[in-house]
Coordinates of C-alpha atoms in Angstrom, one line a residue:
M1 CA -32.9 -50.1 16.2
K2 CA -29.3 -49.1 16.8
Q3 CA -28.7 -48.9 13.1
R4 CA -31.7 -46.7 12.6
V5 CA -30.7 -44.3 15.3
K6 CA -27.2 -44.0 13.8
G7 CA -28.7 -43.2 10.4
N8 CA -30.9 -40.6 11.9
I9 CA -28.0 -38.9 13.7
L10 CA -26.0 -38.9 10.4
R11 CA -28.9 -37.3 8.6
L12 CA -29.3 -34.7 11.4
V13 CA -25.6 -33.8 11.2
T14 CA -25.8 -33.5 7.4
A15 CA -28.8 -31.3 7.7
C16 CA -27.2 -29.1 10.3
L17 CA -24.1 -28.7 8.1
A18 CA -26.3 -27.8 5.1
I19 CA -28.0 -25.1 7.2
L20 CA -24.6 -23.7 8.3
L21 CA -23.5 -23.6 4.7
I22 CA -26.7 -21.9 3.5
S23 CA -26.7 -19.3 6.3
G24 CA -23.0 -18.4 5.7
L25 CA -22.0 -19.5 9.2
A26 CA -19.5 -22.1 8.0
P27 CA -15.9 -21.0 8.1
A28 CA -14.7 -19.3 4.9
G29 CA -12.5 -21.7 3.1
A30 CA -10.2 -21.7 0.1
A31 CA -13.1 -21.9 -2.3
S32 CA -14.1 -18.3 -1.5
V33 CA -10.7 -16.9 -2.4
E34 CA -10.2 -15.9 -6.0
A35 CA -6.9 -16.9 -7.6
N36 CA -6.6 -13.8 -9.7
P37 CA -9.2 -11.2 -8.7
M38 CA -9.7 -7.8 -10.2
V39 CA -8.5 -4.9 -8.1
R40 CA -8.9 -1.2 -8.1
V41 CA -5.8 0.8 -7.3
G42 CA -6.1 4.5 -6.4
L43 CA -3.5 6.6 -8.2
F44 CA -4.7 10.1 -7.6
Y45 CA -7.3 10.9 -4.9
G46 CA -8.2 13.1 -2.0
G47 CA -6.0 16.2 -2.0
N48 CA -4.1 14.9 -5.0
A49 CA -7.2 14.5 -7.3
L50 CA -6.8 15.9 -10.7
S51 CA -8.6 18.4 -12.9
G52 CA -7.6 16.4 -16.0
A53 CA -5.7 13.1 -16.6
N54 CA -3.8 12.2 -19.8
L55 CA -3.4 8.8 -21.4
A56 CA -1.2 7.7 -24.3
N57 CA -1.1 4.4 -26.0
D58 CA 2.2 2.4 -25.7
V59 CA 1.1 -1.1 -26.7
G60 CA -2.2 -1.3 -28.5
S61 CA -4.0 1.7 -30.0
G62 CA -7.3 3.6 -29.4
Y63 CA -9.6 3.5 -26.4
R64 CA -13.0 2.2 -25.4
F65 CA -15.3 4.2 -23.1
G66 CA -17.8 2.7 -20.7
Y67 CA -18.2 1.9 -17.0
F68 CA -17.5 -1.0 -14.6
D69 CA -20.6 -2.8 -13.2
G70 CA -20.7 -4.2 -9.7
D71 CA -18.7 -7.3 -10.7
L72 CA -16.0 -5.1 -12.3
T73 CA -17.1 -6.2 -15.7
F74 CA -16.5 -3.5 -18.4
Q75 CA -19.7 -2.3 -20.1
L76 CA -18.9 -0.7 -23.5
L77 CA -20.5 2.7 -24.4
G78 CA -18.2 4.1 -27.1
Y79 CA -14.7 4.2 -28.6
T80 CA -12.1 6.3 -30.5
S81 CA -9.0 5.6 -32.6
E82 CA -7.2 8.6 -31.0
T83 CA -3.9 7.5 -29.4
T84 CA -3.7 10.4 -26.8
V85 CA -6.8 11.4 -24.8
S86 CA -7.4 13.3 -21.6
M87 CA -10.3 13.0 -19.2
V88 CA -11.3 16.4 -17.8
K89 CA -13.9 17.4 -15.3
T90 CA -16.9 19.2 -16.8
Q91 CA -16.1 22.6 -15.4
N92 CA -14.4 25.5 -17.2
V93 CA -10.8 24.3 -17.3
Y94 CA -7.6 25.2 -19.2
Y95 CA -4.9 22.9 -20.6
G96 CA -1.4 23.3 -19.3
S97 CA 1.4 24.6 -21.4
N98 CA 2.9 21.2 -21.7
V99 CA 0.5 19.3 -23.9
D100 CA 2.2 15.9 -24.5
W101 CA 1.3 12.6 -22.8
S102 CA 3.4 13.4 -19.7
G103 CA 1.9 16.9 -19.4
S104 CA 0.5 18.1 -16.1
G105 CA -3.1 18.3 -17.4
Y106 CA -5.9 20.7 -16.9
Y107 CA -6.2 23.6 -14.4
D108 CA -9.0 25.7 -13.1
S109 CA -7.1 29.0 -13.8
K110 CA -5.9 30.1 -17.2
T111 CA -2.5 28.6 -18.1
S112 CA -2.9 28.8 -22.0
D113 CA -5.4 29.6 -24.7
I114 CA -6.7 26.1 -24.8
A115 CA -9.9 26.1 -22.8
V116 CA -12.5 23.4 -22.4
G117 CA -15.8 25.0 -21.4
C118 CA -18.7 23.3 -19.6
Y119 CA -21.5 24.7 -21.7
H120 CA -22.7 22.8 -24.8
L121 CA -25.5 22.9 -27.4
Q122 CA -27.6 19.8 -27.1
L123 CA -29.6 18.6 -30.1
P124 CA -33.2 17.5 -29.3
Q125 CA -33.0 14.0 -30.6
T126 CA -31.8 10.9 -28.7
Y127 CA -30.0 7.9 -30.1
A128 CA -30.1 4.2 -29.5
T129 CA -26.4 3.5 -30.1
F130 CA -23.0 5.1 -30.0
E131 CA -22.7 4.7 -33.7
E132 CA -25.9 6.5 -34.4
A133 CA -24.9 9.4 -32.1
S134 CA -21.4 9.6 -33.6
A135 CA -22.8 9.7 -37.2
A136 CA -25.1 12.6 -36.2
A137 CA -22.3 14.4 -34.3
A138 CA -20.0 14.2 -37.4
Q139 CA -22.3 16.7 -39.2
Y140 CA -20.8 19.4 -37.0
S141 CA -17.2 20.4 -36.8
D142 CA -17.2 20.3 -33.0
G143 CA -20.0 17.8 -32.4
F144 CA -19.6 14.8 -30.1
P145 CA -21.6 11.9 -28.7
A146 CA -22.6 12.2 -25.0
W147 CA -24.0 9.4 -22.8
I148 CA -26.2 11.0 -20.1
D149 CA -27.8 8.7 -17.5
G150 CA -28.3 5.9 -20.0
T151 CA -29.2 7.9 -23.1
Y152 CA -27.1 9.0 -26.1
Y153 CA -27.3 12.6 -27.2
V154 CA -25.3 14.8 -29.6
R155 CA -23.7 17.9 -28.2
V156 CA -21.9 20.7 -30.0
G157 CA -19.0 22.9 -28.8
S158 CA -17.5 23.6 -25.4
F159 CA -18.2 27.2 -24.3
L160 CA -17.0 29.1 -21.2
D161 CA -20.5 30.7 -20.6
S162 CA -24.1 30.4 -21.7
T163 CA -23.9 33.7 -23.6
S164 CA -21.3 32.3 -25.9
A165 CA -23.3 29.1 -26.4
Q166 CA -26.4 31.0 -27.3
A167 CA -24.4 33.1 -29.8
A168 CA -23.1 29.9 -31.4
Q169 CA -26.6 28.5 -31.5
A170 CA -27.8 31.5 -33.5
S171 CA -24.9 31.4 -35.9
L172 CA -25.3 27.6 -36.5
G173 CA -29.1 27.9 -36.9
L174 CA -29.7 25.2 -34.2
T175 CA -33.0 26.6 -33.2
G176 CA -34.1 23.3 -31.6
A177 CA -31.0 22.9 -29.5
T178 CA -30.7 23.8 -25.8
V179 CA -27.8 25.0 -23.8
A180 CA -26.8 22.1 -21.6
G181 CA -24.3 21.3 -18.9
T182 CA -23.7 18.3 -16.7
S183 CA -23.9 17.2 -13.1
G184 CA -21.1 17.2 -10.6
A185 CA -20.2 13.7 -11.9
G186 CA -19.7 14.7 -15.5
I187 CA -16.4 14.0 -17.3
S188 CA -15.4 14.9 -20.9
V189 CA -12.9 12.9 -23.0
V190 CA -10.9 15.3 -25.1
K191 CA -8.0 14.9 -27.6
T192 CA -4.9 15.7 -25.6
G193 CA -3.7 19.3 -26.1
T194 CA -6.9 20.5 -27.7
N195 CA -10.4 21.4 -26.7
T196 CA -11.9 18.8 -29.1
V197 CA -14.4 16.7 -27.1
L198 CA -14.5 13.1 -28.2
F199 CA -17.1 11.8 -25.8
Q200 CA -18.9 12.9 -22.7
F201 CA -20.1 10.8 -19.7
D202 CA -22.5 11.8 -17.0
S203 CA -24.3 9.6 -14.5
T204 CA -26.3 10.5 -11.4
S205 CA -26.9 6.9 -10.5
G206 CA -23.4 6.0 -9.2
L207 CA -21.7 4.9 -12.4
Y208 CA -18.3 6.2 -13.3
L209 CA -16.5 6.7 -16.6
A210 CA -14.0 3.9 -17.4
V211 CA -11.5 4.1 -20.2
K212 CA -10.1 0.8 -21.5
P213 CA -7.0 1.0 -23.8
G214 CA -7.1 -0.7 -27.1
R215 CA -10.0 -1.4 -29.4
D216 CA -10.3 -5.0 -28.2
D217 CA -8.7 -7.4 -25.9
T218 CA -6.7 -9.4 -28.5
V219 CA -3.6 -7.3 -27.5
K220 CA -2.5 -6.8 -23.9
A221 CA -2.5 -3.0 -23.9
E222 CA 0.1 -0.8 -22.0
T223 CA -0.7 2.8 -21.4
Y224 CA 1.3 5.8 -20.3
F225 CA -0.1 7.9 -17.6
R226 CA 1.9 10.7 -15.9
G227 CA 5.2 9.3 -17.1
Y228 CA 4.6 5.7 -16.0
S229 CA 3.4 2.6 -18.0
Y230 CA 0.3 0.6 -16.8
F231 CA -1.6 -2.5 -17.6
G232 CA -5.4 -2.5 -17.3
A233 CA -8.1 0.1 -17.5
F234 CA -8.7 3.4 -15.8
E235 CA -11.8 4.6 -13.9
Y236 CA -12.5 8.3 -13.3
R237 CA -14.6 9.2 -10.3
R238 CA -16.0 12.6 -9.7
N239 CA -18.5 13.9 -7.1
G240 CA -18.6 17.7 -7.7
G241 CA -14.8 18.5 -7.7
D242 CA -11.7 17.1 -9.1
I243 CA -11.2 13.5 -10.5
T244 CA -10.1 10.5 -8.6
V245 CA -8.1 8.3 -10.9
V246 CA -8.2 4.5 -10.4
N247 CA -6.3 1.8 -12.2
V248 CA -8.5 -1.3 -12.6
L249 CA -6.6 -4.5 -13.4
S250 CA -6.1 -8.1 -12.4
M251 CA -4.2 -9.0 -9.2
D252 CA -1.4 -10.5 -11.3
D253 CA -1.0 -7.4 -13.4
Y254 CA -0.9 -5.3 -10.3
L255 CA 1.8 -7.5 -8.8
Q256 CA 4.0 -6.9 -11.9
G257 CA 4.3 -3.3 -10.6
V258 CA 4.5 -4.0 -6.9
I259 CA 7.4 -6.6 -6.7
V260 CA 9.8 -4.4 -8.7
Q261 CA 9.3 -1.6 -6.2
E262 CA 10.1 -4.0 -3.3
M263 CA 12.9 -6.1 -4.9
S264 CA 15.4 -5.6 -7.7
P265 CA 14.0 -7.3 -10.9
S266 CA 17.6 -8.6 -11.4
W267 CA 17.5 -10.7 -8.3
P268 CA 17.2 -14.5 -8.4
L269 CA 13.9 -15.8 -9.7
E270 CA 13.0 -17.8 -6.5
A271 CA 13.5 -14.7 -4.3
L272 CA 11.2 -12.8 -6.7
K273 CA 8.6 -15.6 -6.4
A274 CA 8.7 -15.4 -2.6
Q275 CA 8.2 -11.7 -2.8
T276 CA 5.3 -12.1 -5.2
V277 CA 3.5 -14.6 -2.9
C278 CA 4.0 -12.3 0.1
A279 CA 2.7 -9.3 -1.9
R280 CA -0.3 -11.2 -3.2
S281 CA -1.3 -12.4 0.3
Y282 CA -0.8 -9.0 1.8
A283 CA -2.8 -7.3 -1.0
Y284 CA -5.6 -9.8 -0.5
G285 CA -5.9 -8.8 3.1
K286 CA -6.2 -5.1 2.2
L287 CA -8.7 -6.0 -0.5
Q288 CA -10.9 -7.9 2.1
A289 CA -10.5 -5.2 4.7
G290 CA -12.1 -2.6 2.4
K291 CA -9.9 0.2 3.9
H292 CA -10.3 2.5 0.9
Q293 CA -13.8 1.4 -0.2
S294 CA -15.3 4.8 0.7
Q295 CA -12.8 6.4 -1.6
G296 CA -13.8 4.2 -4.5
F297 CA -10.9 1.7 -4.7
D298 CA -9.4 -1.3 -3.0
L299 CA -5.7 -0.5 -2.7
C300 CA -3.7 2.7 -2.7
N301 CA -0.4 3.1 -4.5
T302 CA 1.7 4.1 -1.5
T303 CA 3.4 2.0 1.2
D304 CA 0.2 2.3 3.3
C305 CA -0.8 -0.6 1.1
Q306 CA 2.1 -1.4 -1.2
A307 CA 4.2 0.9 -3.4
Y308 CA 2.9 0.8 -7.0
V309 CA 3.8 3.0 -10.0
G310 CA 2.9 0.8 -12.9
I311 CA 4.9 -1.8 -14.7
A312 CA 7.6 0.2 -16.5
T313 CA 10.5 -1.5 -14.7
A314 CA 9.2 -5.1 -14.9
S315 CA 11.8 -7.6 -16.3
D316 CA 11.5 -11.1 -17.7
N317 CA 12.4 -12.5 -14.2
S318 CA 9.7 -10.4 -12.5
R319 CA 7.1 -11.4 -15.1
R320 CA 8.0 -15.1 -14.6
A321 CA 7.8 -14.7 -10.9
V322 CA 4.2 -13.6 -11.2
E323 CA 3.2 -16.0 -13.9
E324 CA 4.7 -19.0 -12.2
T325 CA 3.1 -18.3 -8.9
S326 CA -0.2 -17.1 -10.2
G327 CA -3.0 -17.8 -7.7
V328 CA -0.5 -18.9 -5.0
Y329 CA -1.1 -17.5 -1.5
L330 CA 0.3 -18.0 2.0
W331 CA -2.2 -19.9 4.1
Y332 CA -2.5 -20.4 7.9
N333 CA -5.2 -22.5 9.5
G334 CA -7.3 -22.6 6.4
R335 CA -7.2 -18.8 5.7
V336 CA -5.0 -16.6 3.7
A337 CA -2.1 -15.3 5.8
D338 CA -2.9 -11.7 4.9
Q339 CA -0.3 -10.2 7.2
A340 CA 2.6 -11.5 5.1
V341 CA 4.8 -8.6 6.0
Y342 CA 8.5 -8.3 5.1
S343 CA 11.5 -6.0 5.6
S344 CA 14.8 -5.4 3.9
H345 CA 17.0 -7.3 6.3
N346 CA 16.7 -8.2 10.0
G347 CA 20.3 -8.1 11.1
G348 CA 20.5 -11.8 11.9
A349 CA 17.2 -12.3 13.8
S350 CA 13.6 -11.6 12.8
E351 CA 11.1 -10.6 15.4
S352 CA 7.6 -11.6 16.5
A353 CA 4.8 -9.2 15.5
V354 CA 3.6 -9.0 19.1
N355 CA 7.0 -7.5 20.1
V356 CA 6.8 -4.9 17.4
W357 CA 3.2 -3.9 16.9
G358 CA 1.6 -5.5 20.0
R359 CA -0.5 -7.8 17.7
D360 CA 0.0 -11.5 17.8
Y361 CA 0.0 -13.5 14.6
P362 CA 0.9 -17.1 15.0
Y363 CA 2.8 -17.2 11.7
L364 CA 4.9 -14.1 12.5
I365 CA 7.2 -15.5 15.1
G366 CA 10.8 -14.3 15.4
K367 CA 13.7 -16.6 14.7
I368 CA 17.5 -16.6 14.3
D369 CA 18.3 -16.0 10.7
P370 CA 21.5 -17.7 9.5
Y371 CA 21.1 -16.7 5.8
E372 CA 21.8 -13.0 5.7
A373 CA 25.4 -13.5 6.9
S374 CA 26.4 -14.9 3.5
V375 CA 25.5 -11.6 1.7
V376 CA 26.5 -9.0 4.3
D377 CA 29.1 -7.6 2.0
R378 CA 26.4 -6.8 -0.6
I379 CA 24.2 -4.9 1.8
S380 CA 24.8 -1.2 2.3
N381 CA 24.9 -0.2 6.0
Y382 CA 24.1 -3.7 7.2
N383 CA 26.0 -3.0 10.4
W384 CA 25.5 0.5 11.8
T385 CA 26.5 2.6 14.8
V386 CA 24.7 5.6 16.3
T387 CA 26.1 7.7 19.2
Y388 CA 24.2 10.0 21.6
T389 CA 25.7 12.2 24.3
A390 CA 23.8 12.4 27.6
Q391 CA 23.0 16.0 26.7
E392 CA 21.5 15.0 23.3
L393 CA 19.3 12.4 25.0
T394 CA 18.2 15.0 27.6
E395 CA 17.2 17.4 24.9
L396 CA 15.5 14.7 22.8
L397 CA 13.3 13.7 25.6
Q398 CA 12.5 17.3 26.5
S399 CA 11.6 18.0 22.9
K400 CA 9.1 15.2 23.0
G401 CA 7.4 16.6 26.1
Y402 CA 9.1 14.7 28.9
G403 CA 9.9 16.8 32.0
N404 CA 13.3 15.3 32.6
S405 CA 16.5 16.6 34.1
T406 CA 19.9 15.4 32.8
I407 CA 19.8 11.8 31.5
V408 CA 22.4 9.7 33.4
D409 CA 21.3 6.2 32.3
F410 CA 20.2 4.7 29.0
R411 CA 20.0 1.0 28.4
V412 CA 18.2 -1.9 26.9
T413 CA 16.0 -3.2 29.7
K414 CA 14.3 -6.1 27.9
T415 CA 15.2 -8.2 24.9
S416 CA 13.2 -10.8 22.9
P417 CA 14.2 -14.4 22.7
T418 CA 15.9 -13.6 19.4
G419 CA 18.0 -10.8 21.0
N420 CA 16.1 -7.7 19.7
A421 CA 15.5 -4.7 21.9
I422 CA 11.9 -4.6 23.0
E423 CA 12.2 -2.2 25.9
I424 CA 14.7 0.7 26.4
T425 CA 14.8 2.9 29.5
F426 CA 16.1 6.4 30.1
T427 CA 16.8 7.6 33.7
D428 CA 17.5 11.2 34.7
A429 CA 19.6 12.6 37.5
N430 CA 16.6 12.7 39.8
G431 CA 16.0 9.0 39.5
R432 CA 12.9 9.3 37.2
S433 CA 12.7 6.7 34.4
W434 CA 10.9 6.6 31.0
S435 CA 10.6 3.4 29.0
K436 CA 9.9 2.8 25.3
T437 CA 8.7 -0.6 24.2
R438 CA 8.2 -2.6 21.0
E439 CA 8.6 -0.7 17.7
A440 CA 9.3 2.6 19.6
C441 CA 12.7 1.1 20.5
R442 CA 13.5 1.8 16.9
T443 CA 11.3 4.8 15.9
F444 CA 11.8 6.9 19.0
L445 CA 15.5 7.3 18.3
G446 CA 15.2 7.0 14.5
L447 CA 17.2 3.8 14.4
R448 CA 17.4 1.4 11.5
S449 CA 16.2 -1.6 13.5
Q450 CA 15.5 -3.1 16.9
H451 CA 18.6 -5.4 16.6
Y452 CA 21.1 -3.5 18.7
T453 CA 23.0 -3.1 22.0
I454 CA 24.0 -0.1 24.0
S455 CA 27.4 0.5 25.5
G456 CA 29.9 3.3 26.3
G457 CA 29.4 6.3 28.5
S458 CA 31.8 7.9 30.9
G459 CA 32.8 4.9 32.9
G460 CA 29.5 3.6 34.1
G461 CA 28.2 3.1 37.6
Y462 CA 25.1 3.6 39.7
A463 CA 23.2 6.9 40.1
V464 CA 22.6 7.9 43.7
N465 CA 19.8 10.3 44.6
G466 CA 20.5 12.1 41.3
T467 CA 23.6 13.9 42.7
G468 CA 26.5 11.5 42.2
S469 CA 27.4 7.9 41.4
L470 CA 29.0 4.7 42.7
S471 CA 31.3 2.7 40.5
T472 CA 30.4 -0.4 42.5
L473 CA 27.9 -1.6 45.1
N474 CA 30.5 -3.5 47.1
G475 CA 30.7 -1.8 50.6
A476 CA 27.6 0.3 50.1
Y477 CA 24.6 0.1 52.4
A478 CA 20.8 0.3 52.0
V479 CA 18.4 1.6 54.6
D480 CA 15.0 0.0 54.8
G481 CA 11.7 1.6 56.0
S482 CA 12.5 0.8 59.7
G483 CA 15.9 2.5 59.6
A484 CA 17.9 -0.8 59.6
M485 CA 21.0 -0.9 57.3
S486 CA 22.1 -3.8 55.2
T487 CA 25.4 -4.3 53.3
L488 CA 25.1 -4.5 49.5
T489 CA 27.0 -6.9 47.4
E490 CA 27.7 -6.4 43.6
G491 CA 25.5 -8.7 41.5
Q492 CA 23.2 -9.6 44.5
V493 CA 20.9 -6.5 44.5
Y494 CA 17.4 -6.6 43.1
A495 CA 14.7 -4.0 42.8
I496 CA 10.9 -4.2 42.5
G497 CA 9.4 -2.0 39.8
G498 CA 6.0 -0.3 39.9
D499 CA 4.6 -3.2 37.9
G500 CA 5.8 -5.7 40.6
V501 CA 8.5 -7.1 38.3
I502 CA 11.7 -8.0 40.2
S503 CA 14.9 -7.4 38.3
Q504 CA 18.6 -7.3 39.0
V505 CA 20.1 -3.9 39.5
K506 CA 22.8 -3.3 36.9
P507 CA 25.2 -0.4 36.4
S508 CA 24.3 2.2 33.8
A509 CA 26.3 2.7 30.6
S510 CA 26.9 6.2 31.8
A511 CA 26.4 8.1 35.1
G512 CA 27.3 11.6 34.1
S513 CA 26.1 14.3 31.7
S514 CA 29.4 14.1 29.8
G515 CA 28.9 10.4 28.8
V516 CA 28.5 9.1 25.3
F517 CA 26.2 6.2 24.6
T518 CA 27.0 4.0 21.6
I519 CA 24.2 2.0 19.9
T520 CA 25.6 -0.8 17.8
G521 CA 23.2 -2.6 15.6
S522 CA 22.4 -4.4 12.3
G523 CA 19.5 -4.7 10.0
W524 CA 17.0 -2.3 8.5
G525 CA 13.2 -2.2 9.0
H526 CA 10.7 -3.7 11.4
G527 CA 12.3 -7.1 11.1
V528 CA 9.0 -9.0 11.1
G529 CA 8.3 -11.8 8.5
M530 CA 10.5 -12.4 5.5
S531 CA 13.9 -10.8 5.1
Q532 CA 14.3 -9.7 1.5
W533 CA 18.0 -10.1 1.6
G534 CA 17.6 -13.4 3.4
A535 CA 15.4 -14.5 0.6
Y536 CA 18.1 -13.4 -1.9
A537 CA 20.7 -15.5 0.0
M538 CA 18.5 -18.6 0.2
A539 CA 17.7 -18.4 -3.5
Q540 CA 21.4 -18.1 -4.3
Q541 CA 22.1 -21.3 -2.4
G542 CA 19.4 -23.2 -4.3
D543 CA 16.4 -22.9 -2.1
T544 CA 13.0 -22.6 -3.7
Y545 CA 10.5 -19.9 -3.0
K546 CA 8.5 -22.3 -0.9
D547 CA 11.6 -23.1 1.2
I548 CA 12.1 -19.4 1.7
L549 CA 8.5 -18.7 2.8
T550 CA 8.2 -21.7 5.1
F551 CA 11.4 -20.7 6.9
Y552 CA 10.3 -17.1 7.5
Y553 CA 6.6 -17.7 8.3
T554 CA 5.9 -20.3 11.0
G555 CA 3.3 -23.0 10.3
I556 CA 2.2 -21.7 6.9
E557 CA 1.2 -23.5 3.7
V558 CA 2.1 -22.2 0.2
R559 CA -0.6 -23.1 -2.3
K560 CA -3.5 -22.1 -4.5
P561 CA -7.1 -21.9 -3.2

């Protein structure tokens, strides 16, 4: 009987687990993380969207036209052997005076005599394939195939108005043709520097034109766009106005362009590997968060996500760093550690995320960093000094909306366990105080890091009723609420703040408007996570990228899904 009960319990647990897995309530594990997913990177969008966007082959030749389905699988619709093409919105636009691959593209107002009009003559027939439509279009000097909502047509010419289109219709004898335009999603592919339309795409069902360099995938294509070289394909999204340009490529190809923006490609391979794993984990977090989903892409190309301008500056070392860590992420507690942040150098001590951004990540814990010291001579402005007069601080606070009188006291009032400033306090001559905490200890004053101390002033002392100062508390008296007086002793006086915290009363760095406060610090950046220069130093002394990452990120694993 006992054996049967045990068996029934086991079957019940197994069934419950199966239900959890089917319903999606089980925790997401490594199996759900792709080693090398496809990503969409926004290059030009919003206020920077383009009227026209030029491409030129660098490695590989020709282009394929199509669209990406919901799985980011490319669906082929057409192709060309041209090596320089431009995608232009289907409105009346003019090509700029600079017509090479690095040109500035098309404009709504006239900049040259090269105009691409949005009126066309459409032949009445439809075609089953791109090849059939291309053969029919070749019968006309300015004919081209067009894919309109799933059907191939042949269109002729690009006219600036319907009157011109109708005149051309009469001269060509195309009595069966109609004057046609496109929807607000339409895009024409033209030969760069001309008004020769090669292909036209229009979809009102949420599909967007994609252009894939090369006639096939046997060669890894590289393409020039706006002066930079890129891997992957390009998607052109339009909803009535200008074109959003998106680079569609694998995570590894994307990282080729990211890590060389964050770290010199000449640095040691193990440091570049550490940077790659951080960048991959961080990008995965952005990908999952869907921050830019409403704009039609996963990641932007700015430091809001990670800086990315293609792969032109990639080196053999940076390529190896990506290839040899392909699919490797940082993991914490069974999930990708997607806040794998980093900074240039921490000044000798990293900081916990909670003390910078107020958000607690268990793997972002500050620690003393012994590695940067070995490369200080290679780091520009590693140690730095900033001075403020009392008057400058007074004016700074007033410019930021504080109703202060002359600042007489400025000090670090709280430090983290690793010695970074996490609270600074300004006190004016009337005894009023204002504090800045966490990252504001750096940003409020425009400092390079939170790793600093404050000293100097005009001799120091204690502000008294905002009108004078004492150099020492010895021999001074305090009067309590009942009128009783007590003798004060230096180092034995404590005050209770408005938050109930009891702290020792210490002299200010300066107690007069003529004082100069000196801020002495080291490091550059927020100081959370990996120090890039620390990674450099560790790699130089023979540590692996896993050694680097497990030092800077507490309790993490470095592995593939």
